[in-house]
Coordinates of C-alpha atoms in Angstrom, one line a residue:
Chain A
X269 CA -24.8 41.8 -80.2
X270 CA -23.2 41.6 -83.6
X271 CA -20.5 43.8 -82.3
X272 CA -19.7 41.8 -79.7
X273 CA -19.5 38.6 -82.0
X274 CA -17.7 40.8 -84.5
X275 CA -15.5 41.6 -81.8
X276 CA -15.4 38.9 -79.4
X277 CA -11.4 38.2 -79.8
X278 CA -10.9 42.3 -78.8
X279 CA -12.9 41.6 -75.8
X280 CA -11.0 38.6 -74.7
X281 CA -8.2 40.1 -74.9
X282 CA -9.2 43.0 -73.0
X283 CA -10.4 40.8 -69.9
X284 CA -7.0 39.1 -70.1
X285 CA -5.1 42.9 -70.2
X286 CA -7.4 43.9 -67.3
X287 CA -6.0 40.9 -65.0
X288 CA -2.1 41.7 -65.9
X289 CA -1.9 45.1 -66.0
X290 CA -3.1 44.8 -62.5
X291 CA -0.7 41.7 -61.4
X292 CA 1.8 44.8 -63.7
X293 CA 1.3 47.7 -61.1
X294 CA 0.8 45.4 -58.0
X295 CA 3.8 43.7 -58.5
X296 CA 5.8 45.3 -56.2
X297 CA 3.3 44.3 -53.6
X298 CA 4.0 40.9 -53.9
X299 CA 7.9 41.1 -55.2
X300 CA 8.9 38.9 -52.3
X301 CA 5.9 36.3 -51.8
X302 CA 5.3 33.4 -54.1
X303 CA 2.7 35.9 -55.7
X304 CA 4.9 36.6 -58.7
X305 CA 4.6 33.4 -60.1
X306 CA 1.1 34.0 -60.4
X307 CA 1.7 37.4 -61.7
X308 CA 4.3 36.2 -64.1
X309 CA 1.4 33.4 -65.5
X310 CA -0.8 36.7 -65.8
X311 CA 1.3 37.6 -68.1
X312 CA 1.6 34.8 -69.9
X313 CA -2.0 34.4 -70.7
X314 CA -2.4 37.7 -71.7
X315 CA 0.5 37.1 -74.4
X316 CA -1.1 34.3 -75.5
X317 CA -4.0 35.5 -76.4
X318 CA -2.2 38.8 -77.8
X319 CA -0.8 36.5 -80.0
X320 CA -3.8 33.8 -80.8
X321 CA -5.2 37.1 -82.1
X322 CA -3.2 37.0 -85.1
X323 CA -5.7 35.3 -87.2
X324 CA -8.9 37.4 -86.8
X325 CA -6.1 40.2 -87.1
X326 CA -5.0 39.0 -90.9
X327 CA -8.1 38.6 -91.4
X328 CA -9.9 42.2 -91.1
X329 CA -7.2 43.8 -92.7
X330 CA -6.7 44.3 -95.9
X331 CA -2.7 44.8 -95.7
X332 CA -1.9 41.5 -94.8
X333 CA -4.1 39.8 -97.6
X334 CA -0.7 38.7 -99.3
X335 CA 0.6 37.0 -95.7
X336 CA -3.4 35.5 -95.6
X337 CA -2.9 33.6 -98.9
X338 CA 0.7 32.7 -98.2
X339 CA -1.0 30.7 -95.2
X340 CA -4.3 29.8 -97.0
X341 CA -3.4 26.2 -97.1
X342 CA -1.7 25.4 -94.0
X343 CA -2.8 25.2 -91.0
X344 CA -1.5 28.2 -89.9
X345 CA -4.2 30.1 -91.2
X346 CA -6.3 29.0 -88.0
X347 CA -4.8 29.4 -84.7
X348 CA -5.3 26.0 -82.9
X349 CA -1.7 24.5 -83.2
X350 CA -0.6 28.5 -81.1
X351 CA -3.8 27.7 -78.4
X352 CA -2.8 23.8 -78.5
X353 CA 0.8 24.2 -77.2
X354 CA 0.3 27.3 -74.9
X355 CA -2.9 27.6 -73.6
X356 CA -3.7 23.1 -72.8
X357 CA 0.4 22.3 -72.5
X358 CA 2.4 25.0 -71.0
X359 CA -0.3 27.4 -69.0
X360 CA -0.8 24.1 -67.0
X361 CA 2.8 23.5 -66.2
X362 CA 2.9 27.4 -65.7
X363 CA -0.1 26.5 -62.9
X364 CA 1.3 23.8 -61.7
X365 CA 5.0 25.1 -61.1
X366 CA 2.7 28.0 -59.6
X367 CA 1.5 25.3 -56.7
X368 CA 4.0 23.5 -56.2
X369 CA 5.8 26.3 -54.8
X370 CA 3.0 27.6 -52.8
X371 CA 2.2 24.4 -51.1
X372 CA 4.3 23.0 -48.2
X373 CA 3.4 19.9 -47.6
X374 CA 6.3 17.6 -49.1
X375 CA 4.1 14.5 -50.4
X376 CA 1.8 16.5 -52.1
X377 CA 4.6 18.9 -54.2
X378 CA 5.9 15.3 -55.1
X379 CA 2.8 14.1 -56.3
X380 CA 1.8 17.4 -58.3
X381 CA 5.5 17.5 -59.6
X382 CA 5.4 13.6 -60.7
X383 CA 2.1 13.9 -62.2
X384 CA 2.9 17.4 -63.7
X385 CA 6.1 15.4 -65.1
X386 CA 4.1 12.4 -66.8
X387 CA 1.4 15.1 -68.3
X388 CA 4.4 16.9 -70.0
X389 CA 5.7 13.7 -71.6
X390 CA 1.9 12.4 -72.5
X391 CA 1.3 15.8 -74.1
X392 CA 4.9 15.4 -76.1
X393 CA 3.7 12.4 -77.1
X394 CA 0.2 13.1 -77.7
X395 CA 1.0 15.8 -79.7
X396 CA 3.7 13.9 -81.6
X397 CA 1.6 10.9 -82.5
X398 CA -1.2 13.2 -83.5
X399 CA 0.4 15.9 -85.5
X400 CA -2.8 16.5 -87.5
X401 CA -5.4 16.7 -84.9
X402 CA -3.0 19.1 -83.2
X403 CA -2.5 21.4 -86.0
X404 CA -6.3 21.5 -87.2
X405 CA -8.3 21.1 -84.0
X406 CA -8.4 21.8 -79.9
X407 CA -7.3 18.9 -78.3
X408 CA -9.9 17.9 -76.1
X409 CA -7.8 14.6 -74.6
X410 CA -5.1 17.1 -73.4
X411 CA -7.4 19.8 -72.2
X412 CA -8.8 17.2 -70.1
X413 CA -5.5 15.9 -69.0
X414 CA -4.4 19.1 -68.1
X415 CA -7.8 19.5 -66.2
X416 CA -7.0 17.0 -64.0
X417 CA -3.0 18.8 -63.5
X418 CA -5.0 22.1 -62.6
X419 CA -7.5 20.3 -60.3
X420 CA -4.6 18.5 -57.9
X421 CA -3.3 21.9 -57.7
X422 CA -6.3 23.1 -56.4
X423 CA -7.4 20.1 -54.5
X424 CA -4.0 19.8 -53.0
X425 CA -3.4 23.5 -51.8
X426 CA -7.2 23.3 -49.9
X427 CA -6.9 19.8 -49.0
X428 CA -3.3 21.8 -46.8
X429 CA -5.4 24.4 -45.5
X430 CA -7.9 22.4 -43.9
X431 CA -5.2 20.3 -42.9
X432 CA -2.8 22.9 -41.6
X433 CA -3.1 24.2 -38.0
X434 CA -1.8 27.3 -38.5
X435 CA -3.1 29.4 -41.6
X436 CA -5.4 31.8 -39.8
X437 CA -4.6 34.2 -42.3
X438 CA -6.1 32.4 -45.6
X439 CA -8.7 34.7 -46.1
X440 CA -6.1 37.5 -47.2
X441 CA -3.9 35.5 -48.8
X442 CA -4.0 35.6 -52.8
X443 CA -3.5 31.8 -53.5
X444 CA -7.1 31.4 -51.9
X445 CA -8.7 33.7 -53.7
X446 CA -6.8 32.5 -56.7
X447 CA -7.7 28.6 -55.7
X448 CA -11.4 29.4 -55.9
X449 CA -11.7 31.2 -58.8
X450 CA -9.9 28.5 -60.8
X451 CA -11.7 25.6 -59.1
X452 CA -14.9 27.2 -60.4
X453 CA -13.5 28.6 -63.7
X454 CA -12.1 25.2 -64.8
X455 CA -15.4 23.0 -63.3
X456 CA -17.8 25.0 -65.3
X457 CA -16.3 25.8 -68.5
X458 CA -15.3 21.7 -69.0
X459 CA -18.4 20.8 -70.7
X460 CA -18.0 23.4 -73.2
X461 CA -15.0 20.9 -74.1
X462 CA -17.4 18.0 -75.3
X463 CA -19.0 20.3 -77.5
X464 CA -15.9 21.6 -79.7
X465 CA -17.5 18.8 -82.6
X466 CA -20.0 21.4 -83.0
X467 CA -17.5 24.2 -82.7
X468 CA -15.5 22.8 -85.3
X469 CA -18.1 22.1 -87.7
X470 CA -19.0 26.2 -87.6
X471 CA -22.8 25.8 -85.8
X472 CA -23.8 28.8 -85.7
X473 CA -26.3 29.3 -83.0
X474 CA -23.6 26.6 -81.2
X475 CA -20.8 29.5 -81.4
X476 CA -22.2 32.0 -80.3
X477 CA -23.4 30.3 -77.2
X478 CA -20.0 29.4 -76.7
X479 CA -18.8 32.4 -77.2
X480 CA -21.1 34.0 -74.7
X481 CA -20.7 31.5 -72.0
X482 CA -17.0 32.3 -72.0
X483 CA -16.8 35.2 -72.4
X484 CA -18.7 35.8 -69.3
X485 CA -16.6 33.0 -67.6
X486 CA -13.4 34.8 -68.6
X487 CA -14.3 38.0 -67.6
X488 CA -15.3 37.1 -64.2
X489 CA -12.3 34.9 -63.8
X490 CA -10.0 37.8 -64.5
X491 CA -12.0 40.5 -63.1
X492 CA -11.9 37.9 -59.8
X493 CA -8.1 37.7 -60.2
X494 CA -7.3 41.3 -60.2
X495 CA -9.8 42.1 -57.2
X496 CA -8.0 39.2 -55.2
X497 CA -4.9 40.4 -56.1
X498 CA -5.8 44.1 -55.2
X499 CA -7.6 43.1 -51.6
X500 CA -5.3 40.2 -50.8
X501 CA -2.3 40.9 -48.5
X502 CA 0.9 39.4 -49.1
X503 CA 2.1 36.6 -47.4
X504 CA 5.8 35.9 -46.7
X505 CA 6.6 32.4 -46.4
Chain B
X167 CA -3.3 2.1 -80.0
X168 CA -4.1 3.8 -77.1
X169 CA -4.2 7.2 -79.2
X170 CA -6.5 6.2 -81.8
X171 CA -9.1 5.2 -78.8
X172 CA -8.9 8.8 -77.5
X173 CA -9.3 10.2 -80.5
X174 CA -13.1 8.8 -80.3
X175 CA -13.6 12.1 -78.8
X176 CA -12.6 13.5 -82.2
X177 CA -15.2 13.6 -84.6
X178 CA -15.0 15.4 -87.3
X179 CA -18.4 14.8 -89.3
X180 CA -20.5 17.8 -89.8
X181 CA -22.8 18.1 -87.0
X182 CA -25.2 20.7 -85.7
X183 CA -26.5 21.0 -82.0
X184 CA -30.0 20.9 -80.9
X185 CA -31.5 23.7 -79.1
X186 CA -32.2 20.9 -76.4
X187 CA -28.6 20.2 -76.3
X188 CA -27.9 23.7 -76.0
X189 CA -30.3 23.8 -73.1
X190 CA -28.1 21.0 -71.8
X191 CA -25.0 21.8 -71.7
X192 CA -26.2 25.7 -70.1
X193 CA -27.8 23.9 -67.6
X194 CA -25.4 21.6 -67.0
X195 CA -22.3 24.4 -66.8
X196 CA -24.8 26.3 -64.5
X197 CA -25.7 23.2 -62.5
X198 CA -21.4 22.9 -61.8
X199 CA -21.2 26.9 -61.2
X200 CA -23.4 26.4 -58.2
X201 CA -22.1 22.9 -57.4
X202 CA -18.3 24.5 -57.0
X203 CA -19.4 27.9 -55.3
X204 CA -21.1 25.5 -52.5
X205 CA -18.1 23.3 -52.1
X206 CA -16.2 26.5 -51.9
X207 CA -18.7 28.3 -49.3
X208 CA -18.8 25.0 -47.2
X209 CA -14.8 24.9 -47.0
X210 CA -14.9 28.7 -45.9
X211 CA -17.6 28.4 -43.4
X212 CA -15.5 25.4 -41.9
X213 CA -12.2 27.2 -42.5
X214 CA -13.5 30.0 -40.6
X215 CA -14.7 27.5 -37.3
X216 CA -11.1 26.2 -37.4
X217 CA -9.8 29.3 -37.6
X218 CA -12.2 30.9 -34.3
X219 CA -11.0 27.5 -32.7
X220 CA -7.3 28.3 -33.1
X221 CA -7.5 31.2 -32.0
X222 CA -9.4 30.2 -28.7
X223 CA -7.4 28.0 -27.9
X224 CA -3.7 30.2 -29.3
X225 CA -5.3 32.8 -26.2
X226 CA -5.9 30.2 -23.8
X227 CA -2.1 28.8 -24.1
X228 CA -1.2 32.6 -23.9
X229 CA -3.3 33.1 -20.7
X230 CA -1.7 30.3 -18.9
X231 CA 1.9 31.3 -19.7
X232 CA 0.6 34.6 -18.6
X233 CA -0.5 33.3 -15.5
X234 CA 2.7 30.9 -15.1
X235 CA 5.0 34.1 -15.4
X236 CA 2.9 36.4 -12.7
X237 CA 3.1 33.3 -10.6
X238 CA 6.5 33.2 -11.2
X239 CA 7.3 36.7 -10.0
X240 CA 5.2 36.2 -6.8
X241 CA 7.4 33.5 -5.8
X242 CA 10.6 35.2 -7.0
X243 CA 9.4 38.7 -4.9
X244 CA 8.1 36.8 -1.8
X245 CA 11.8 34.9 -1.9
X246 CA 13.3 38.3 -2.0
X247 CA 11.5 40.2 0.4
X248 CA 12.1 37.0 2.6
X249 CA 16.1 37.2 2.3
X250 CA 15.8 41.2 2.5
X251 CA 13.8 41.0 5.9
X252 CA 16.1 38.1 6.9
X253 CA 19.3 40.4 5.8
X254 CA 17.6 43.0 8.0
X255 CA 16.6 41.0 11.3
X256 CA 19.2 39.0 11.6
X257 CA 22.4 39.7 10.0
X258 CA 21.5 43.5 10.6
X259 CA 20.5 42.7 14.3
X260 CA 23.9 40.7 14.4
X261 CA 25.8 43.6 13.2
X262 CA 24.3 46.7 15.3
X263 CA 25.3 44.5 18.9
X264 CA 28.7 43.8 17.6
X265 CA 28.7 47.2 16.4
X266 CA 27.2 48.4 20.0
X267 CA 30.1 46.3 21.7
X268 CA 33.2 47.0 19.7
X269 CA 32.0 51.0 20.6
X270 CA 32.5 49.9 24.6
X271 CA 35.7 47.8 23.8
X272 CA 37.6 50.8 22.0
X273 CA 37.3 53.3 25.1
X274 CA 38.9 50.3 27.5
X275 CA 41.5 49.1 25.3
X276 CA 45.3 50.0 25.3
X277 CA 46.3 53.5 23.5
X278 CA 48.4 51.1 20.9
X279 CA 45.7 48.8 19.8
X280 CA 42.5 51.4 19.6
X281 CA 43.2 52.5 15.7
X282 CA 42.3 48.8 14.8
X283 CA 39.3 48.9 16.9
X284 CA 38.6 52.5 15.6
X285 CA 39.3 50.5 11.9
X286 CA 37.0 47.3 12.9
X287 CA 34.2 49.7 14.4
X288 CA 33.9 51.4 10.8
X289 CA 34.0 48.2 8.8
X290 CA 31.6 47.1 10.9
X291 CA 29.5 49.9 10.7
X292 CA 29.7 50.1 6.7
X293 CA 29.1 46.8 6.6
X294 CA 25.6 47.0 8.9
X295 CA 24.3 50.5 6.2
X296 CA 26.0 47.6 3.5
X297 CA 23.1 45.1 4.6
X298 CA 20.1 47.7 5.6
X299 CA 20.8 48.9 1.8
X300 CA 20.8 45.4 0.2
X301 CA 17.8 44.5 2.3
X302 CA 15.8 47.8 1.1
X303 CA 16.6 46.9 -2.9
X304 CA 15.4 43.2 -2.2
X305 CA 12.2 44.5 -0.2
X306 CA 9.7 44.7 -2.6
X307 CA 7.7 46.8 0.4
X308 CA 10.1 49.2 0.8
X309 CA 10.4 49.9 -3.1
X310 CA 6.4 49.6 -2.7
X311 CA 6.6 52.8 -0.7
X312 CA 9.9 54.8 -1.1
X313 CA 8.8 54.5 -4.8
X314 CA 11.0 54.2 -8.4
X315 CA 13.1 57.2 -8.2
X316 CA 14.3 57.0 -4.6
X317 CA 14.6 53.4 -4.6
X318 CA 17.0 53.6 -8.4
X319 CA 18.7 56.5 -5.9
X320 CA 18.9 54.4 -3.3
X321 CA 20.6 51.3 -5.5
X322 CA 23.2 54.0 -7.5
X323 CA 24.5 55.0 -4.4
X324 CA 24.9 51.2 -3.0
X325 CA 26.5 50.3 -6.1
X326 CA 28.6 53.5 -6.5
X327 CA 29.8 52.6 -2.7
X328 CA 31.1 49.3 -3.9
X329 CA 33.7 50.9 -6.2
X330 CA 33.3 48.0 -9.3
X331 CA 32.1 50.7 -11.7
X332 CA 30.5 54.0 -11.4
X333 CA 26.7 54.6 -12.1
X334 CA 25.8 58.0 -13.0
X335 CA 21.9 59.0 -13.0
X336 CA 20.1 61.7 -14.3
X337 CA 16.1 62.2 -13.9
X338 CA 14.2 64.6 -16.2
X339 CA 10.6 66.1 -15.8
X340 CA 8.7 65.8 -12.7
X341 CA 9.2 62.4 -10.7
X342 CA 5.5 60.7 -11.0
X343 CA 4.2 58.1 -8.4
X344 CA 3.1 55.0 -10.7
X345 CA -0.7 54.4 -11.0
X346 CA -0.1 50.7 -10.3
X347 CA 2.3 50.4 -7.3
X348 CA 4.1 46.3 -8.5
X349 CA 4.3 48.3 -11.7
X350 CA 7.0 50.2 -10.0
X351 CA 8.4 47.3 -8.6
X352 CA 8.8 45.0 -12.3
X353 CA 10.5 48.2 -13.8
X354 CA 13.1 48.4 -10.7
X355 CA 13.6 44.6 -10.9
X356 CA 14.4 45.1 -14.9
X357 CA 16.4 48.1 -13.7
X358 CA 18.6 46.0 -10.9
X359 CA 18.7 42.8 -13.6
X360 CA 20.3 45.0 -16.0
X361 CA 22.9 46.6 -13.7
X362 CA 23.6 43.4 -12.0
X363 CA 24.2 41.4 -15.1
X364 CA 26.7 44.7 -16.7
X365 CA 28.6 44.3 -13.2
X366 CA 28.9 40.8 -13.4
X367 CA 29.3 40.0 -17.8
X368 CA 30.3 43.2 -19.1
X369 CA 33.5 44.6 -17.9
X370 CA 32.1 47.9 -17.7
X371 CA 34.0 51.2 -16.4
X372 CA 30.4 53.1 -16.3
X373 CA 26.4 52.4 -16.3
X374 CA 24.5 55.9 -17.2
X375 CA 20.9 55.9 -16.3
X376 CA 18.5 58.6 -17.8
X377 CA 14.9 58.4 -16.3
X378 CA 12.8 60.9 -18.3
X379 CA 9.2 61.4 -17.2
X380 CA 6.7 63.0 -19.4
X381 CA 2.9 63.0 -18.3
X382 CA 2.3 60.1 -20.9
X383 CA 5.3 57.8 -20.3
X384 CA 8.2 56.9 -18.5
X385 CA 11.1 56.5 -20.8
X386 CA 14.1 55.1 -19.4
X387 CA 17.5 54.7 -20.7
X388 CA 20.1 52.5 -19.5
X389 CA 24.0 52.2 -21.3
X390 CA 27.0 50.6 -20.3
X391 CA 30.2 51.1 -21.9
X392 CA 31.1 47.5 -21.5
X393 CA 32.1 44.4 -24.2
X394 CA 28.9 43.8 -25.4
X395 CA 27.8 40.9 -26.9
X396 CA 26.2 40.2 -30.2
X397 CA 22.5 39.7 -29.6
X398 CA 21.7 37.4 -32.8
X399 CA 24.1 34.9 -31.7
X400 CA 23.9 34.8 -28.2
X401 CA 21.7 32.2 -26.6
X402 CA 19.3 34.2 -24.4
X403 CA 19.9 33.5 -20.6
X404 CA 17.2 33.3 -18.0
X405 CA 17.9 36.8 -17.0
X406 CA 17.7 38.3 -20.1
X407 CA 14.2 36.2 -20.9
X408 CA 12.9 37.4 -17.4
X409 CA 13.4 41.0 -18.4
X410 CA 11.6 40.7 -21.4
X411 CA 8.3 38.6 -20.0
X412 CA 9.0 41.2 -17.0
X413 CA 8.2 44.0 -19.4
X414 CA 5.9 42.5 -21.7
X415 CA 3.6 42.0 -18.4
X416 CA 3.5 45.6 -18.0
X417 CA 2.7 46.6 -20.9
X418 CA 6.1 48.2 -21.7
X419 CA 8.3 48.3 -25.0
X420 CA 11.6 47.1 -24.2
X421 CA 14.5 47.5 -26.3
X422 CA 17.9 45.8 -25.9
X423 CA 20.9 47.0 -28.0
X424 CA 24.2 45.4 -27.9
X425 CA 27.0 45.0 -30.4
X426 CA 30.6 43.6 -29.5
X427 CA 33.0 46.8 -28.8
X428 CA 30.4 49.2 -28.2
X429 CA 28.5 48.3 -25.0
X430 CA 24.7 47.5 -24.2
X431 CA 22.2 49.7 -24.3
X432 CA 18.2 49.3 -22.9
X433 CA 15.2 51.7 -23.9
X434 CA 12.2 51.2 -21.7
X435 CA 9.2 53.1 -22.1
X436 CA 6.3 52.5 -19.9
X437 CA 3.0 53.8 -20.5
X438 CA 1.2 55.7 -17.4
X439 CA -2.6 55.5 -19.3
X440 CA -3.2 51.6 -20.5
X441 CA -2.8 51.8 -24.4
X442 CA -5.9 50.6 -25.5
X443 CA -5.4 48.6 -28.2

């Protein structure tokens, strides 16, 4: 178990490399279909964690001691401003840029694009107004904002396919598979949000509970992404 | 204003979390795991009835058009075989007495005047084998028992006669009799819809019609060497739409090439044995 703790950013990372590297070899399977986007956001969360590792990294080795005490007193020394701006701001506009090119119906791309719009400019904002926070701490008011960005995406692209009269073919198409997997990811790892007071003040017994609990969250989430994108066929539009 | 409210959710005291709290917020995570998976099993098991519903009712519209297309080809054959025997009682009967008279008229009349009889006589004569050939290619009995080769024979030489364009036929393998007897009948009808829309659209010096027959299939090949026409663009006609329900009905694949300048081409291959698929 100590390992794992010891280790836990390694592992992350790894769950994260597992889901691109297959959206990497698969992507010619969906060159043509709206799959890429999804692909290309693979991607993207795997480089943000590749580079969110950079503390634990400076950290365990003793080269970089010199860079660690140039950054001892700024807040650069813990990664939150890196997971603040990628992970709660731009991963959700990656999402949400995701849905609204896979869903069809007109009013609903407005409303996802509108609303995706106004969380940009409330996260600029947000972020602006609370510099500190942002470079010290997980923002927890944006996370939740976001949530709500991810869960129209979601909403939206199931609330089409029951509507739709034609998509016999959902069960083999990747958004699905995709669609469930966030819906649960997102539902169930939101109160670990309301807990980041404990996270912050280094509990313990409190972090490594977290750390379990997503861990096993993450791994199945990206595990469940690279099956679906290995059994899913691709859909043209 | 607005900020420093969200920031509530900010704290930054020193806290640690109860064990009960811990139980909490595990139970409550798993309590939303099984929460979403239900939502998401309900919306597949309904997805999946909506989906068997579609489909139903997809193969019921097909049925019907299915059934709107046979019925269409009964009334077009029984309207054919009715002009045919019509061509054949009447106009034929018509033709063979004046035919029958002309023959007494040309031994009484003047020596000048009997090489326009003699001339009349023949017409007449050409034009009764004219109608008895016409009415066997709109027959659907006779095609029924003279059978696909003789009866594509039987429309080459009619249409060679007529001196618009020449039709040239070749048949390879052994000539099979169809398992299904209107079978024969739909693949002449494509046959003649073909030839008669090259005679009538394409400008075409010749047809050539290849009819191979192996013990699987019946592959036949039909090329003109007319304008052609570029089949992306042009709206389909009636004729064109009829050949393609005609073979989809039995079970053919149909192929129709055409590009401006180089004449129109059809593959047809029928299969003897029912694919099953």
């Amino acid at each position: 178990m100590q390992f794992f703790f010891y280790h836990y950013s390694l592992f992350s990372l790894l769950c994260s490399f597992i889901a691109a590297l297959t959206g990497f070899l698969l992507f010619d399977k969906f060159k043509n279909t709206n799959g890429r986007y999804f692909i290309y956001y693979l991607f993207f969360v795997f480089i943000i964690e590749l580079i969110g590792g950079y503390t634990v990294f400076i950290d365990r080795n003793r080269e970089f001691l010199g860079l660690r005490d140039c950054l001892l007193n700024t807040p650069f020394l813990n990664n939150f401003w890196w997971y603040n701006i990628t992970w709660k701001i731009v991963a959700v506009i990656l999402l949400s840029r995701f849905y609204q090119k896979v869903l069809e119906n007109e009013s609903f791309k407005r409303i996802l694009k509108v609303s995706t719009i106004l969380f940009t400019i409330f996260a600029f904002f947000y972020v602006g107004f609370n510099w500190d926070i942002y470079l010290n701490k997980s923002l927890i008011v944006l996370k939740l904002t976001g949530s709500i960005i991810v869960l129209q995406c979601v909403v939206f692209y199931f609330l089409e396919l029951l509507n739709s009269e034609k998509n016999i073919a959902c069960f083999s198409s990747l958004e699905f598979y995709v669609s469930a997997v966030i819906l649960i990811w997102w539902l169930t790892t939101m109160p670990l949000d309301f807990y980041n007071v404990y996270f912050d003040a280094n509990d313990k017994s409190y972090i490594k509970l977290r750390y379990g609990i997503l861990f096993i969250a993450n791994l199945l989430m990206y595990l469940c992404f690279s099956l679906s994108l290995i059994y899913s066929k691709p859909q043209n539009k | 204003m607005f900020f420093t409210i969200l920031n509530l959710f900010q704290t930054s005291e020193q806290v640690t979390v109860t064990e009960s709290e811990r139980y909490l917020l595990v139970y409550m995570m798993v309590v939303l795991f099984v929460l979403t998976t239900l939502i998401i099993l309900f919306f597949v098991t309904f997805q999946k009835r909506k989906n068997k519903l579609l489909i139903e009712k997809f193969e019921q519209q097909k049925r019907f058009e299915e059934e709107i297309i046979i019925t269409q080809q009964e009334i077009q054959e029984e309207t054919l075989k009715h002009v045919g025997r019509e061509l054949h009682d009447n106009i034929g009967q018509l033709l063979a007495v004046a035919s029958m008279q002309i023959n007494l008229i040309e031994n009484t009349v003047e020596e000048k005047s009997r090489a326009k009889v003699k001339d009349t006589s023949n017409i007449i004569k050409d034009s009764l084998q004219e109608v008895r050939a016409l009415s066997k290619s709109l027959n659907t009995d006779v095609i029924f028992n003279a059978g696909l080769g003789p009866s594509i024979a039987n429309e080459v030489e009619r249409i060679n006669r007529m001196n618009v364009l020449e039709v040239k036929m070749k048949v390879e393998g052994e000539i099979m009799d169809f398992e299904n007897k209107k079978d024969e009948v739909i693949v002449f009808r494509i046959f003649q819809e073909f030839v008669s829309n090259t005679i009538k659209y394409a400008n075409a010096k010749s047809i050539e019609i290849m009819l191979s027959f192996t013990p699987d299939e019946l592959d036949i090949n039909i090329s003109d060497d007319g304008d052609g026409f570029d089949i992306s663009e042009t709206k389909k006609g009636a004729g064109l739409i009829n050949m393609e329900n005609r073979a989809e009905m039995i079970n053919a694949t149909y192929q129709l090439n055409s590009e401006v300048g180089k004449g129109t081409s059809l593959n047809l291959k029928y299969p003897f044995k029912p694919k099953s698929n």
